[in-house]
XYZ file of C-alpha atoms in Angstrom:
703
model
C -25.614 -57.036 -8.078
C -29.203 -56.240 -7.053
C -31.985 -53.843 -8.340
C -32.040 -50.649 -6.444
C -33.981 -50.698 -3.203
C -35.519 -47.604 -1.590
C -33.365 -47.896 1.418
C -30.389 -49.588 2.769
C -28.417 -50.273 5.966
C -25.072 -50.831 7.013
C -24.696 -52.667 10.432
C -21.396 -52.972 12.395
C -20.455 -53.457 16.087
C -22.654 -51.214 17.801
C -23.567 -48.998 14.781
C -26.120 -48.472 11.942
C -25.921 -46.383 8.952
C -29.277 -46.017 7.007
C -29.357 -44.646 3.405
C -32.119 -43.297 1.453
C -31.617 -44.291 -2.020
C -35.041 -43.137 -3.503
C -33.885 -39.822 -4.897
C -31.084 -41.632 -6.928
C -28.452 -40.777 -4.550
C -26.878 -42.157 -1.340
C -28.142 -40.148 1.362
C -27.142 -41.122 4.961
C -30.179 -40.201 6.929
C -28.708 -41.796 10.136
C -25.557 -42.932 11.178
C -25.217 -43.833 15.070
C -25.927 -46.578 17.674
C -27.346 -49.774 16.229
C -31.035 -49.757 15.259
C -33.331 -52.727 15.410
C -33.218 -55.112 12.395
C -36.737 -54.968 12.096
C -36.734 -51.198 11.807
C -39.212 -49.891 9.140
C -36.506 -48.009 7.133
C -38.708 -46.352 4.510
C -40.857 -44.803 7.416
C -37.555 -43.614 9.199
C -36.393 -41.998 5.998
C -39.872 -40.241 5.696
C -39.709 -38.684 9.034
C -36.086 -37.608 8.774
C -36.664 -35.852 5.589
C -37.106 -32.136 5.512
C -39.523 -30.297 3.605
C -38.491 -27.819 0.765
C -38.093 -24.243 1.909
C -37.741 -20.708 0.233
C -34.605 -20.157 -2.111
C -34.221 -23.959 -2.747
C -34.439 -25.928 -6.194
C -37.811 -27.284 -7.024
C -36.246 -30.526 -6.249
C -33.854 -29.911 -3.404
C -30.647 -31.781 -3.918
C -30.179 -34.820 -1.441
C -27.252 -34.889 0.945
C -25.414 -37.433 -0.766
C -22.244 -39.481 -0.029
C -21.334 -38.230 -3.573
C -22.541 -34.741 -4.449
C -21.713 -33.092 -7.809
C -21.687 -29.713 -9.023
C -24.662 -28.607 -11.355
C -27.175 -30.569 -9.007
C -28.135 -27.737 -6.514
C -25.677 -29.048 -3.664
C -24.673 -26.469 -1.247
C -21.341 -28.008 -0.525
C -18.063 -28.828 -2.234
C -18.459 -31.604 -5.119
C -16.903 -34.807 -4.473
C -15.259 -34.858 -7.758
C -13.771 -32.401 -10.227
C -12.824 -33.621 -13.600
C -11.837 -32.116 -16.996
C -11.456 -33.204 -20.552
C -9.351 -31.646 -23.274
C -8.636 -28.705 -20.792
C -12.584 -27.976 -20.068
C -14.710 -28.837 -17.080
C -17.036 -31.637 -17.087
C -20.000 -31.704 -15.169
C -20.994 -35.333 -14.310
C -24.393 -36.604 -13.037
C -23.943 -39.944 -11.371
C -27.029 -41.456 -9.643
C -26.897 -44.726 -7.883
C -27.508 -47.376 -10.327
C -26.935 -50.473 -8.323
C -26.156 -51.573 -4.779
C -24.407 -54.733 -3.741
C -24.749 -56.307 -0.246
C -21.578 -57.839 1.013
C -20.723 -59.817 4.299
C -19.224 -56.722 5.862
C -20.634 -54.074 3.928
C -22.054 -52.327 0.970
C -20.971 -51.339 -2.519
C -22.862 -48.175 -4.164
C -22.349 -47.862 -7.926
C -22.756 -44.421 -9.720
C -22.661 -44.044 -13.292
C -22.800 -41.145 -15.925
C -23.541 -42.895 -19.152
C -23.215 -39.926 -21.253
C -19.879 -39.169 -20.125
C -18.712 -42.635 -19.863
C -17.652 -42.586 -16.107
C -18.524 -44.728 -13.034
C -17.923 -44.308 -9.259
C -17.839 -47.053 -6.677
C -18.249 -46.480 -3.085
C -17.413 -49.400 -0.941
C -18.415 -49.027 2.755
C -17.034 -51.642 5.041
C -17.208 -52.667 8.546
C -13.664 -53.252 9.495
C -11.942 -54.405 12.848
C -12.726 -52.177 15.685
C -16.185 -51.399 14.290
C -14.891 -48.588 12.025
C -16.521 -47.876 8.712
C -13.960 -47.915 5.856
C -14.929 -45.874 2.833
C -13.273 -46.935 -0.470
C -13.861 -44.773 -3.497
C -12.728 -45.395 -6.987
C -13.390 -43.486 -10.486
C -13.277 -45.575 -13.798
C -13.213 -44.104 -17.163
C -15.460 -46.154 -19.299
C -15.525 -43.714 -22.045
C -13.590 -43.218 -25.251
C -11.510 -40.100 -24.343
C -8.965 -39.451 -21.701
C -9.963 -37.391 -18.571
C -8.165 -35.184 -16.292
C -8.737 -35.788 -12.367
C -8.664 -32.661 -10.477
C -9.969 -34.184 -7.245
C -11.977 -37.277 -6.194
C -12.948 -37.153 -2.345
C -12.109 -40.216 -0.282
C -15.072 -39.154 2.116
C -18.027 -36.896 1.538
C -20.110 -37.515 4.724
C -22.895 -35.357 5.559
C -22.746 -34.993 9.373
C -25.696 -35.980 11.742
C -27.810 -32.975 13.086
C -26.061 -33.045 16.437
C -22.786 -31.968 15.081
C -21.873 -28.551 16.702
C -18.038 -28.448 17.148
C -14.997 -30.062 15.591
C -11.644 -30.804 17.104
C -8.995 -30.369 14.507
C -4.986 -31.034 15.156
C -2.687 -28.301 14.253
C 0.885 -28.121 14.897
C 4.315 -27.470 13.899
C 7.533 -29.111 14.176
C 8.150 -30.065 17.756
C 4.482 -29.215 18.594
C 2.420 -31.820 16.663
C -1.337 -32.766 17.137
C -2.325 -29.622 19.226
C -6.137 -29.910 19.466
C -8.464 -26.894 18.565
C -12.164 -27.134 19.306
C -14.117 -24.833 16.946
C -17.656 -24.201 16.504
C -19.397 -25.126 13.264
C -20.625 -22.022 12.244
C -21.661 -21.241 8.635
C -18.781 -21.668 6.464
C -15.992 -23.806 5.802
C -12.979 -24.804 8.003
C -10.312 -26.374 6.073
C -6.908 -27.841 6.720
C -4.558 -28.774 4.148
C -0.826 -29.994 3.695
C 1.239 -29.002 0.707
C 4.597 -30.521 1.580
C 4.279 -33.884 0.161
C 3.293 -35.620 3.315
C 0.494 -35.109 6.035
C 2.881 -32.536 7.958
C 2.882 -31.711 11.609
C -0.547 -30.294 11.823
C -2.440 -33.634 11.825
C -4.974 -32.463 9.147
C -5.849 -35.839 8.060
C -7.348 -36.668 11.535
C -10.500 -34.930 12.959
C -13.182 -35.548 15.449
C -16.815 -34.085 15.428
C -18.596 -33.696 18.594
C -22.028 -32.594 19.759
C -22.679 -30.138 22.581
C -22.750 -32.844 25.011
C -19.760 -34.835 24.125
C -17.553 -35.798 27.076
C -15.141 -38.714 27.618
C -17.922 -41.335 28.434
C -21.171 -39.498 27.247
C -22.525 -37.863 24.258
C -22.413 -37.888 20.637
C -19.026 -37.748 18.619
C -17.445 -39.215 15.255
C -13.812 -39.312 14.264
C -12.473 -39.761 10.911
C -9.081 -40.324 9.286
C -7.484 -40.147 5.796
C -5.020 -43.020 5.123
C -2.628 -41.351 3.126
C 0.987 -40.234 3.575
C 1.010 -37.237 1.062
C -0.642 -34.181 0.513
C -4.199 -33.915 1.574
C -7.292 -31.608 2.251
C -9.898 -31.758 4.776
C -12.920 -29.655 5.154
C -15.986 -29.445 7.305
C -18.641 -26.957 5.831
C -21.875 -25.848 7.052
C -24.320 -24.261 4.676
C -27.201 -21.840 4.609
C -29.377 -24.702 5.453
C -27.548 -25.629 8.323
C -26.223 -28.818 6.965
C -22.611 -29.717 7.752
C -20.666 -32.059 5.407
C -17.050 -33.500 6.148
C -14.908 -33.795 3.274
C -11.522 -35.617 3.093
C -9.264 -36.106 -0.047
C -5.947 -36.457 -1.385
C -4.561 -33.308 -2.797
C -3.794 -33.471 -6.375
C -2.004 -31.100 -8.773
C -3.781 -30.347 -12.246
C -2.639 -32.865 -14.678
C -1.302 -35.246 -12.396
C -3.793 -37.857 -12.713
C -4.815 -38.601 -16.383
C -7.129 -41.720 -16.725
C -7.138 -43.186 -20.275
C -10.187 -45.240 -21.489
C -10.383 -48.029 -19.232
C -8.199 -46.560 -16.243
C -9.540 -46.577 -12.741
C -8.301 -44.097 -10.075
C -8.628 -45.332 -6.374
C -8.675 -42.803 -3.817
C -7.012 -43.465 -0.437
C -9.087 -45.048 2.105
C -11.113 -42.969 4.828
C -12.071 -44.483 8.378
C -14.831 -43.214 10.506
C -15.910 -44.059 13.942
C -19.095 -43.053 15.637
C -20.338 -43.103 19.120
C -23.150 -42.000 21.247
C -21.201 -42.823 24.433
C -18.613 -40.210 24.166
C -14.640 -39.713 22.879
C -13.412 -42.833 24.872
C -15.328 -45.087 22.430
C -13.946 -43.513 19.328
C -10.377 -43.732 21.016
C -11.032 -47.527 21.575
C -12.195 -48.418 18.102
C -9.438 -46.838 16.364
C -6.968 -48.447 18.759
C -8.445 -51.868 17.982
C -8.438 -51.326 14.498
C -4.861 -50.373 14.635
C -3.606 -53.343 16.472
C -5.904 -55.824 15.011
C -5.828 -54.726 11.322
C -3.144 -52.059 10.728
C 0.191 -52.495 12.741
C 2.432 -55.370 11.459
C 2.133 -58.570 13.779
C 5.543 -58.145 15.287
C 4.302 -54.636 16.560
C 0.879 -55.883 17.610
C 1.970 -58.984 19.391
C 5.571 -58.696 21.051
C 6.803 -56.922 23.997
C 7.917 -53.305 22.873
C 11.553 -53.129 23.875
C 12.948 -50.037 25.795
C 15.134 -48.313 23.459
C 18.311 -45.944 23.831
C 18.887 -43.636 20.794
C 22.396 -42.266 20.289
C 21.337 -38.966 19.162
C 21.291 -36.761 22.127
C 24.311 -38.462 23.566
C 26.723 -38.331 20.921
C 25.016 -36.896 17.622
C 27.902 -36.735 14.785
C 30.678 -37.274 17.658
C 30.821 -41.084 17.007
C 33.584 -43.391 17.368
C 33.470 -47.231 18.130
C 34.831 -46.598 21.694
C 32.443 -44.127 22.509
C 29.313 -46.076 21.119
C 30.305 -49.372 22.943
C 30.802 -47.026 26.239
C 27.279 -45.848 25.477
C 25.799 -49.213 24.956
C 27.092 -50.536 28.275
C 25.768 -47.576 30.096
C 22.214 -48.249 28.267
C 22.337 -52.070 29.212
C 23.180 -51.099 32.785
C 19.865 -49.041 32.878
C 17.939 -52.108 31.619
C 17.702 -51.074 27.983
C 16.655 -53.743 25.649
C 17.659 -52.197 21.982
C 20.436 -49.928 21.124
C 19.664 -47.543 18.156
C 22.626 -45.868 16.372
C 21.267 -42.609 14.850
C 22.540 -40.242 12.321
C 26.253 -40.005 11.776
C 27.420 -43.475 10.968
C 27.921 -43.607 7.326
C 30.579 -42.550 4.981
C 31.737 -39.036 5.590
C 28.747 -38.044 7.748
C 30.299 -35.633 10.117
C 27.329 -33.116 10.032
C 24.254 -32.735 8.240
C 25.574 -31.257 4.828
C 26.960 -34.326 3.476
C 26.698 -38.057 2.607
C 22.919 -38.828 2.455
C 22.500 -41.581 -0.033
C 25.966 -43.440 0.602
C 24.557 -46.143 2.972
C 28.017 -47.774 4.029
C 29.647 -47.594 7.393
C 32.447 -44.831 7.659
C 35.721 -46.559 7.664
C 37.123 -43.723 9.875
C 34.614 -44.412 12.674
C 33.906 -48.270 11.957
C 37.351 -49.714 10.458
C 35.955 -53.191 10.722
C 32.373 -52.041 9.742
C 29.195 -52.101 11.727
C 29.804 -55.785 13.134
C 32.049 -55.040 16.022
C 29.482 -52.526 17.379
C 26.615 -54.976 16.745
C 28.675 -57.733 18.524
C 29.299 -55.545 21.463
C 25.379 -54.656 21.750
C 24.418 -58.225 21.053
C 26.763 -59.211 23.664
C 25.425 -56.662 26.477
C 22.052 -58.406 25.771
C 20.519 -55.776 23.488
C 19.313 -55.899 19.952
C 20.547 -53.380 17.522
C 18.849 -50.534 15.429
C 20.052 -48.311 12.797
C 18.923 -44.859 11.393
C 18.591 -44.216 7.869
C 16.828 -41.611 5.512
C 16.499 -43.364 2.344
C 14.286 -40.903 0.549
C 16.692 -38.194 0.727
C 20.052 -37.344 -1.065
C 23.079 -34.802 -0.052
C 24.341 -32.827 -2.967
C 27.833 -33.503 -1.434
C 27.450 -37.398 -1.915
C 28.642 -40.184 -4.015
C 25.460 -41.119 -5.031
C 24.556 -37.416 -6.071
C 27.804 -37.066 -7.949
C 27.013 -40.491 -9.941
C 23.216 -39.548 -10.396
C 22.407 -36.062 -10.213
C 19.235 -36.411 -12.152
C 17.889 -38.915 -9.573
C 16.682 -36.155 -7.473
C 13.328 -34.192 -7.825
C 14.037 -31.250 -9.901
C 12.982 -28.984 -12.540
C 14.928 -28.717 -15.606
C 16.906 -25.359 -15.703
C 15.790 -24.176 -12.497
C 18.082 -24.084 -9.075
C 17.809 -27.200 -6.985
C 16.608 -26.002 -3.701
C 17.715 -27.693 -0.511
C 15.992 -28.137 2.818
C 18.213 -29.040 5.521
C 21.086 -29.208 3.070
C 19.365 -32.157 1.419
C 17.510 -33.013 -1.787
C 14.618 -35.590 -2.231
C 15.018 -38.671 -4.610
C 12.560 -39.454 -7.204
C 11.127 -42.761 -6.243
C 8.966 -42.911 -9.202
C 11.993 -43.883 -11.296
C 12.313 -47.777 -11.079
C 16.350 -47.326 -10.887
C 15.927 -45.075 -7.920
C 13.774 -47.425 -6.003
C 15.683 -50.380 -7.000
C 19.066 -48.927 -5.883
C 17.357 -47.764 -2.451
C 16.193 -51.607 -2.031
C 19.340 -53.016 -3.078
C 21.127 -50.672 -0.511
C 19.070 -51.296 2.279
C 18.717 -55.106 1.624
C 22.343 -55.084 1.865
C 22.525 -53.455 5.098
C 19.966 -55.813 6.432
C 21.378 -59.001 5.092
C 24.908 -58.369 6.070
C 24.476 -57.325 9.653
C 22.208 -58.618 12.500
C 19.708 -55.395 12.430
C 16.583 -55.567 14.498
C 15.039 -52.153 13.640
C 15.466 -49.317 11.110
C 14.462 -45.757 12.309
C 13.289 -44.321 8.692
C 13.451 -40.669 9.012
C 12.192 -38.041 6.420
C 13.574 -34.685 7.346
C 12.380 -32.417 4.503
C 9.272 -31.480 2.597
C 9.002 -32.762 -1.041
C 9.447 -30.290 -3.647
C 9.366 -29.666 -6.608
C 6.857 -32.454 -7.048
C 6.151 -31.354 -10.706
C 3.011 -33.441 -10.623
C 4.398 -36.655 -8.979
C 3.184 -36.378 -5.582
C 0.896 -38.942 -5.782
C 3.081 -41.468 -7.722
C 6.057 -40.601 -5.075
C 3.669 -41.794 -2.082
C 2.753 -45.077 -4.093
C 6.370 -45.649 -4.844
C 7.245 -45.231 -1.102
C 4.770 -47.875 -0.182
C 6.219 -50.246 -2.781
C 9.579 -49.854 -1.559
C 8.740 -50.450 2.055
C 6.505 -53.316 1.043
C 9.479 -55.014 -1.052
C 11.773 -54.391 2.028
C 9.231 -55.983 4.540
C 8.876 -59.071 2.268
C 12.562 -59.558 2.131
C 12.997 -58.674 5.892
C 9.778 -59.444 7.856
C 11.581 -59.784 11.120
C 12.859 -56.162 11.059
C 10.750 -53.322 12.867
C 10.639 -50.230 11.058
C 9.895 -46.851 12.701
C 8.342 -43.943 10.510
C 9.867 -40.527 11.704
C 9.683 -37.351 9.592
C 11.336 -34.976 11.979
C 8.846 -36.339 14.550
C 5.347 -36.800 13.701
C 5.457 -35.337 10.151
C 4.415 -38.251 8.379
C 1.830 -40.415 10.470
C -1.380 -42.166 9.035
C -2.788 -45.620 8.866
C -1.218 -46.376 5.377
C 2.510 -46.101 6.486
C 1.557 -47.566 9.677
C 0.815 -50.973 7.906
C 4.407 -50.939 6.963
C 5.976 -49.699 10.237
C 5.979 -50.959 13.816
C 5.944 -47.504 15.468
C 5.880 -43.916 14.897
C 7.947 -41.132 16.423
C 5.451 -38.774 17.866
C 7.796 -35.872 18.153
C 11.268 -34.575 18.311
C 10.165 -32.776 21.313
C 11.061 -34.739 24.427
C 10.203 -32.151 26.861
C 7.895 -34.250 29.102
C 5.275 -31.274 29.635
C 5.260 -30.531 25.568
C 5.073 -34.477 25.056
C 1.824 -34.840 27.282
C -0.005 -32.597 24.932
C 1.348 -33.985 21.783
C 0.623 -37.251 22.855
C -2.860 -36.471 24.047
C -3.478 -35.588 20.401
C -1.965 -38.939 19.043
C -3.537 -41.258 21.475
C -7.031 -40.215 20.391
C -6.433 -42.276 17.487
C -3.417 -44.373 17.931
C -2.405 -46.696 20.699
C 0.591 -46.222 23.065
C 1.947 -49.549 22.003
C 3.398 -48.016 18.682
C 4.198 -44.448 19.983
C 7.702 -44.023 20.614
C 8.040 -41.750 23.862
C 11.452 -41.268 25.304
C 13.117 -39.743 28.469
C 15.126 -36.622 27.096
C 17.855 -34.758 28.601
C 17.642 -31.859 30.944
C 17.723 -29.109 30.232
C 15.610 -29.879 27.017
C 17.541 -29.141 23.952
C 14.417 -27.711 22.218
C 12.493 -25.979 25.134
C 15.540 -25.116 27.440
C 13.336 -26.458 30.339
C 14.893 -28.362 33.340
C 12.650 -31.152 34.445
C 13.363 -33.930 37.086
C 14.004 -37.241 36.113
C 11.065 -38.613 38.067
C 8.716 -36.618 35.867
C 10.517 -37.308 32.642
C 10.688 -40.998 33.429
C 7.034 -41.479 34.418
C 5.631 -39.624 31.379
C 7.864 -41.742 29.210
C 6.467 -44.952 30.335
C 3.046 -44.142 28.764
C 4.080 -45.017 25.366
C 6.691 -47.290 23.642
C 9.327 -46.227 26.273
C 13.010 -45.243 25.337
C 15.881 -42.880 26.404
C 17.245 -40.039 24.313
C 20.026 -38.954 26.704
C 23.361 -39.962 27.756
C 23.408 -42.186 31.023
C 26.906 -41.003 31.786
C 25.965 -37.378 31.974
C 23.330 -38.276 34.522
C 23.719 -37.994 38.264
C 24.115 -41.565 40.026
C 20.378 -40.486 41.488
C 18.938 -39.859 38.113
C 20.334 -43.049 36.816
C 18.942 -44.751 39.887
C 15.450 -43.117 39.112
C 15.621 -44.041 35.501
C 16.562 -47.576 35.912
C 13.491 -47.924 38.277
C 10.935 -46.680 36.008
C 12.204 -48.815 33.074
C 11.940 -51.749 35.379
C 8.413 -50.551 36.366
C 7.687 -50.040 32.425
C 8.817 -53.634 31.899
C 6.278 -54.723 34.719
C 3.292 -52.974 33.485
C 4.011 -52.761 29.590
C 1.356 -55.813 29.084
C -1.224 -53.314 30.683
C 0.045 -50.186 29.075
C 0.049 -51.624 25.478
C -2.841 -54.101 25.600
C -5.451 -52.255 27.747
C -7.982 -49.625 26.884
C -6.880 -45.930 27.249
C -9.006 -43.705 29.411
C -8.408 -39.909 29.635
C -9.325 -38.874 33.273
C -8.193 -35.345 33.126
C -10.168 -32.775 35.172
C -10.917 -29.733 32.902
C -8.917 -26.705 33.575
C -6.736 -28.222 36.371
C -3.394 -28.241 34.309
C -3.465 -32.112 35.049
C -3.216 -34.786 32.399
C -4.429 -38.019 33.703
C -4.372 -41.427 31.759
C -5.552 -44.897 32.918
C -4.741 -47.875 30.907
C -6.948 -50.952 31.974
C -6.712 -54.550 30.892
C -8.250 -57.572 32.211
C -8.889 -55.990 35.688
C -5.547 -54.501 36.157
C -4.490 -50.935 35.372
C -2.016 -48.344 35.518
C -2.646 -44.591 35.610
C -0.317 -41.717 35.089
C -1.550 -38.410 37.069
C 0.837 -35.449 36.069
C 0.642 -31.602 36.853
C 2.327 -29.385 34.218
C 1.849 -25.962 35.779
C 1.383 -24.367 39.232
C -2.113 -25.079 40.447
C -4.278 -21.957 40.965
C -5.342 -23.356 44.386
C -3.377 -25.729 46.692
C -5.653 -28.291 45.919
C -7.019 -29.581 42.524
C -10.250 -31.551 42.007
C -10.264 -35.193 42.640
C -9.056 -37.561 39.977
C -12.452 -39.505 39.166
C -11.849 -42.845 37.286
C -13.389 -44.183 34.123
C -13.382 -47.827 32.666
C -13.983 -49.486 35.798
C -17.008 -51.881 36.737
C -19.233 -50.181 39.209
C -19.794 -53.516 41.270
C -16.314 -54.486 41.468
C -13.687 -53.675 44.022
C -10.197 -52.531 43.301
C -7.145 -51.992 45.304
C -5.736 -48.638 44.582
C -1.978 -48.020 45.287
C 0.780 -45.609 44.567
C 3.485 -47.004 42.723
C 6.897 -45.886 43.799
C 9.320 -44.053 43.113
C 7.520 -41.000 44.259
C 7.838 -37.492 43.461
C 9.833 -36.225 46.460
C 8.661 -32.539 46.276
C 5.031 -33.588 46.621
C 5.480 -36.623 48.878
C 5.276 -34.453 52.119
C 1.741 -33.364 51.329
C 0.542 -37.131 50.719
C -2.210 -37.918 53.028
C -2.601 -41.396 54.314
C 0.828 -42.406 52.630
C 0.996 -45.726 54.369
C -2.622 -46.603 53.158
C -1.559 -45.622 49.584
C 1.446 -47.678 49.693
C -0.342 -50.700 51.030
C -3.380 -50.192 48.632
C -6.837 -49.107 49.358
C -9.846 -51.144 48.330
C -12.746 -49.084 46.934
C -15.731 -50.028 44.560
C -15.646 -49.190 40.910
C -18.583 -46.826 41.731
C -16.732 -44.941 44.335
C -13.718 -44.499 42.157
C -15.884 -43.185 39.289
C -18.223 -40.927 41.376
C -15.802 -39.640 44.342
C -12.272 -40.608 42.902
C -8.891 -39.818 44.970
C -7.172 -36.892 45.960
C -3.424 -36.336 45.248
C -1.079 -33.429 45.764
C -0.643 -31.797 42.581
C -0.170 -28.195 43.441
C 3.620 -28.164 42.341
C 4.478 -28.031 38.680
C 5.801 -31.266 37.087
C 4.665 -33.386 39.800
C 3.689 -37.019 38.653
C 2.071 -39.987 40.204
C 1.797 -43.472 39.092
C -1.449 -45.202 40.491
C -1.958 -49.073 40.152
C -5.758 -50.055 40.072
C -6.255 -53.961 40.286
C -9.401 -56.218 41.078
C -9.225 -57.032 44.753
């Protein structure tokens, strides 16, 4: 530990953060592209410091990483605490800074109250900055923690807009670009999980931000429970981003000597546009977050039984469905809800994780053997955190659910929530799941979570920690088993849960037009490799929309591809079309899942355009979601290519038949046209996209 210098710097892959420490606070005066190592930091801090103006304290409070109430900060405090039911007002200057190989550790201390806060800033894989904050009670009396921000980041002066991610069930991660006017814009969750609104993800943009140019910053709170996110611009014009786990009063009590660790927050910054942020987060997820089995092995094509059979299950029907799946080229058959004792609808049996003898008189093994014999591996749906009031588990242990004494036990989707903070409950779940995985050849668990957590009664934080512990113990016992995180779709997706899960279910909505919009939000942070993306039935059960198989299959290729429909209910032409796209996915999945992802969409044209490039080889999806206002839409211009290189550009069959007649130079596109990267970036290509639900696949390969 060193004495306090006047300034400090944090350097990562292409970035520098400069902290002014002279006022006793850690004030980030610069956060952006790398500065020279010989930069005079004191002079930089001097020229970036603003003078005092009217209606300010005589000593204006610095824009700190840890602002406190009572010091004149015009933003929300990072820490709110109380003692004996009365609020405390700490003052914690930076007293020490420790330089580490990959970061800095800032220690703040209030000796009068016996409190210390450490903020660790670390450069992690992908070039992100990870913020780790912890509060320690070094005093002699207990302290009640009301809130502790994982991240309080004074935003650069260029910050003019935020992109937040709103949503609902079947419509997750809808991007909303909002101007940062004076006042606060806040997102929060209250259901014991991040929720469908994606409020634990945010992007800050400058006026000039685009895909490959301009200033931008992305941040994420890695926490699977309730949270609060706020961007606030004060009367001085300063904007601050705050992210925190949301706690109930009295939930966290720190006895003398206790430490509370806030969830980590991760931040990427760029002066080269939004794509750089996306690439940084994707690299971090694949290099430091996702389990090894997800990051390194080919992502197998799934077929999930739900849309085909729902609760109408029998061994004969399931074996026939598996045969139809194998004929398409499917590599993993997933048995969804309805397989366990007494489960004929969603009113019963959650918690009783044994095969229903009426469906499986010989247990699960005859089905698993049939699936394995067809060349596929086997996956199984579970919802371990929940219990049905009509179940053997609930009848034996009615006190194991979250409840308030002498109050009605309110259900959602006909189910209650198990109290994972009780060791006997977590122990029972571990034993049940361990038995399933030990006794059967199961390669994959679809771990669902279909209701909000209430009443938490002060257990929200502990419930999340207990979930992590349960998953960790299960993965230690069965490291070869992949787990998918699902919460009625994308209701619980974050980088902490994804350390334990090999993929996430982006949305229950498989309508490809809706999925393009949902996926656009997820792909801002998460790679296609771990994003479940399936071909659904037509008409779609959620939207009622009828969509051609060609469009459904092309959209599903851009993710971890699967099928959520009954091949037996498809026409011969649709089965052939789907099988062709599954084969194409297998041919290109190394590029789709290892490459960098670029958004090529021309603004306002109704077109979604994605390009995945890997080692000079790329595949693009160009999809029109609505009828174009004009017959011709703007050219699709490419990003991510070398200006000086030449590329062979070709259209990959099958083609969209209704648009094929409008395709100019069809033979050239089939054989491949060689163009420079510069021409593809500046001029682009023209494709017929006037019809809604038209999609093209374009290959781009070094010539």
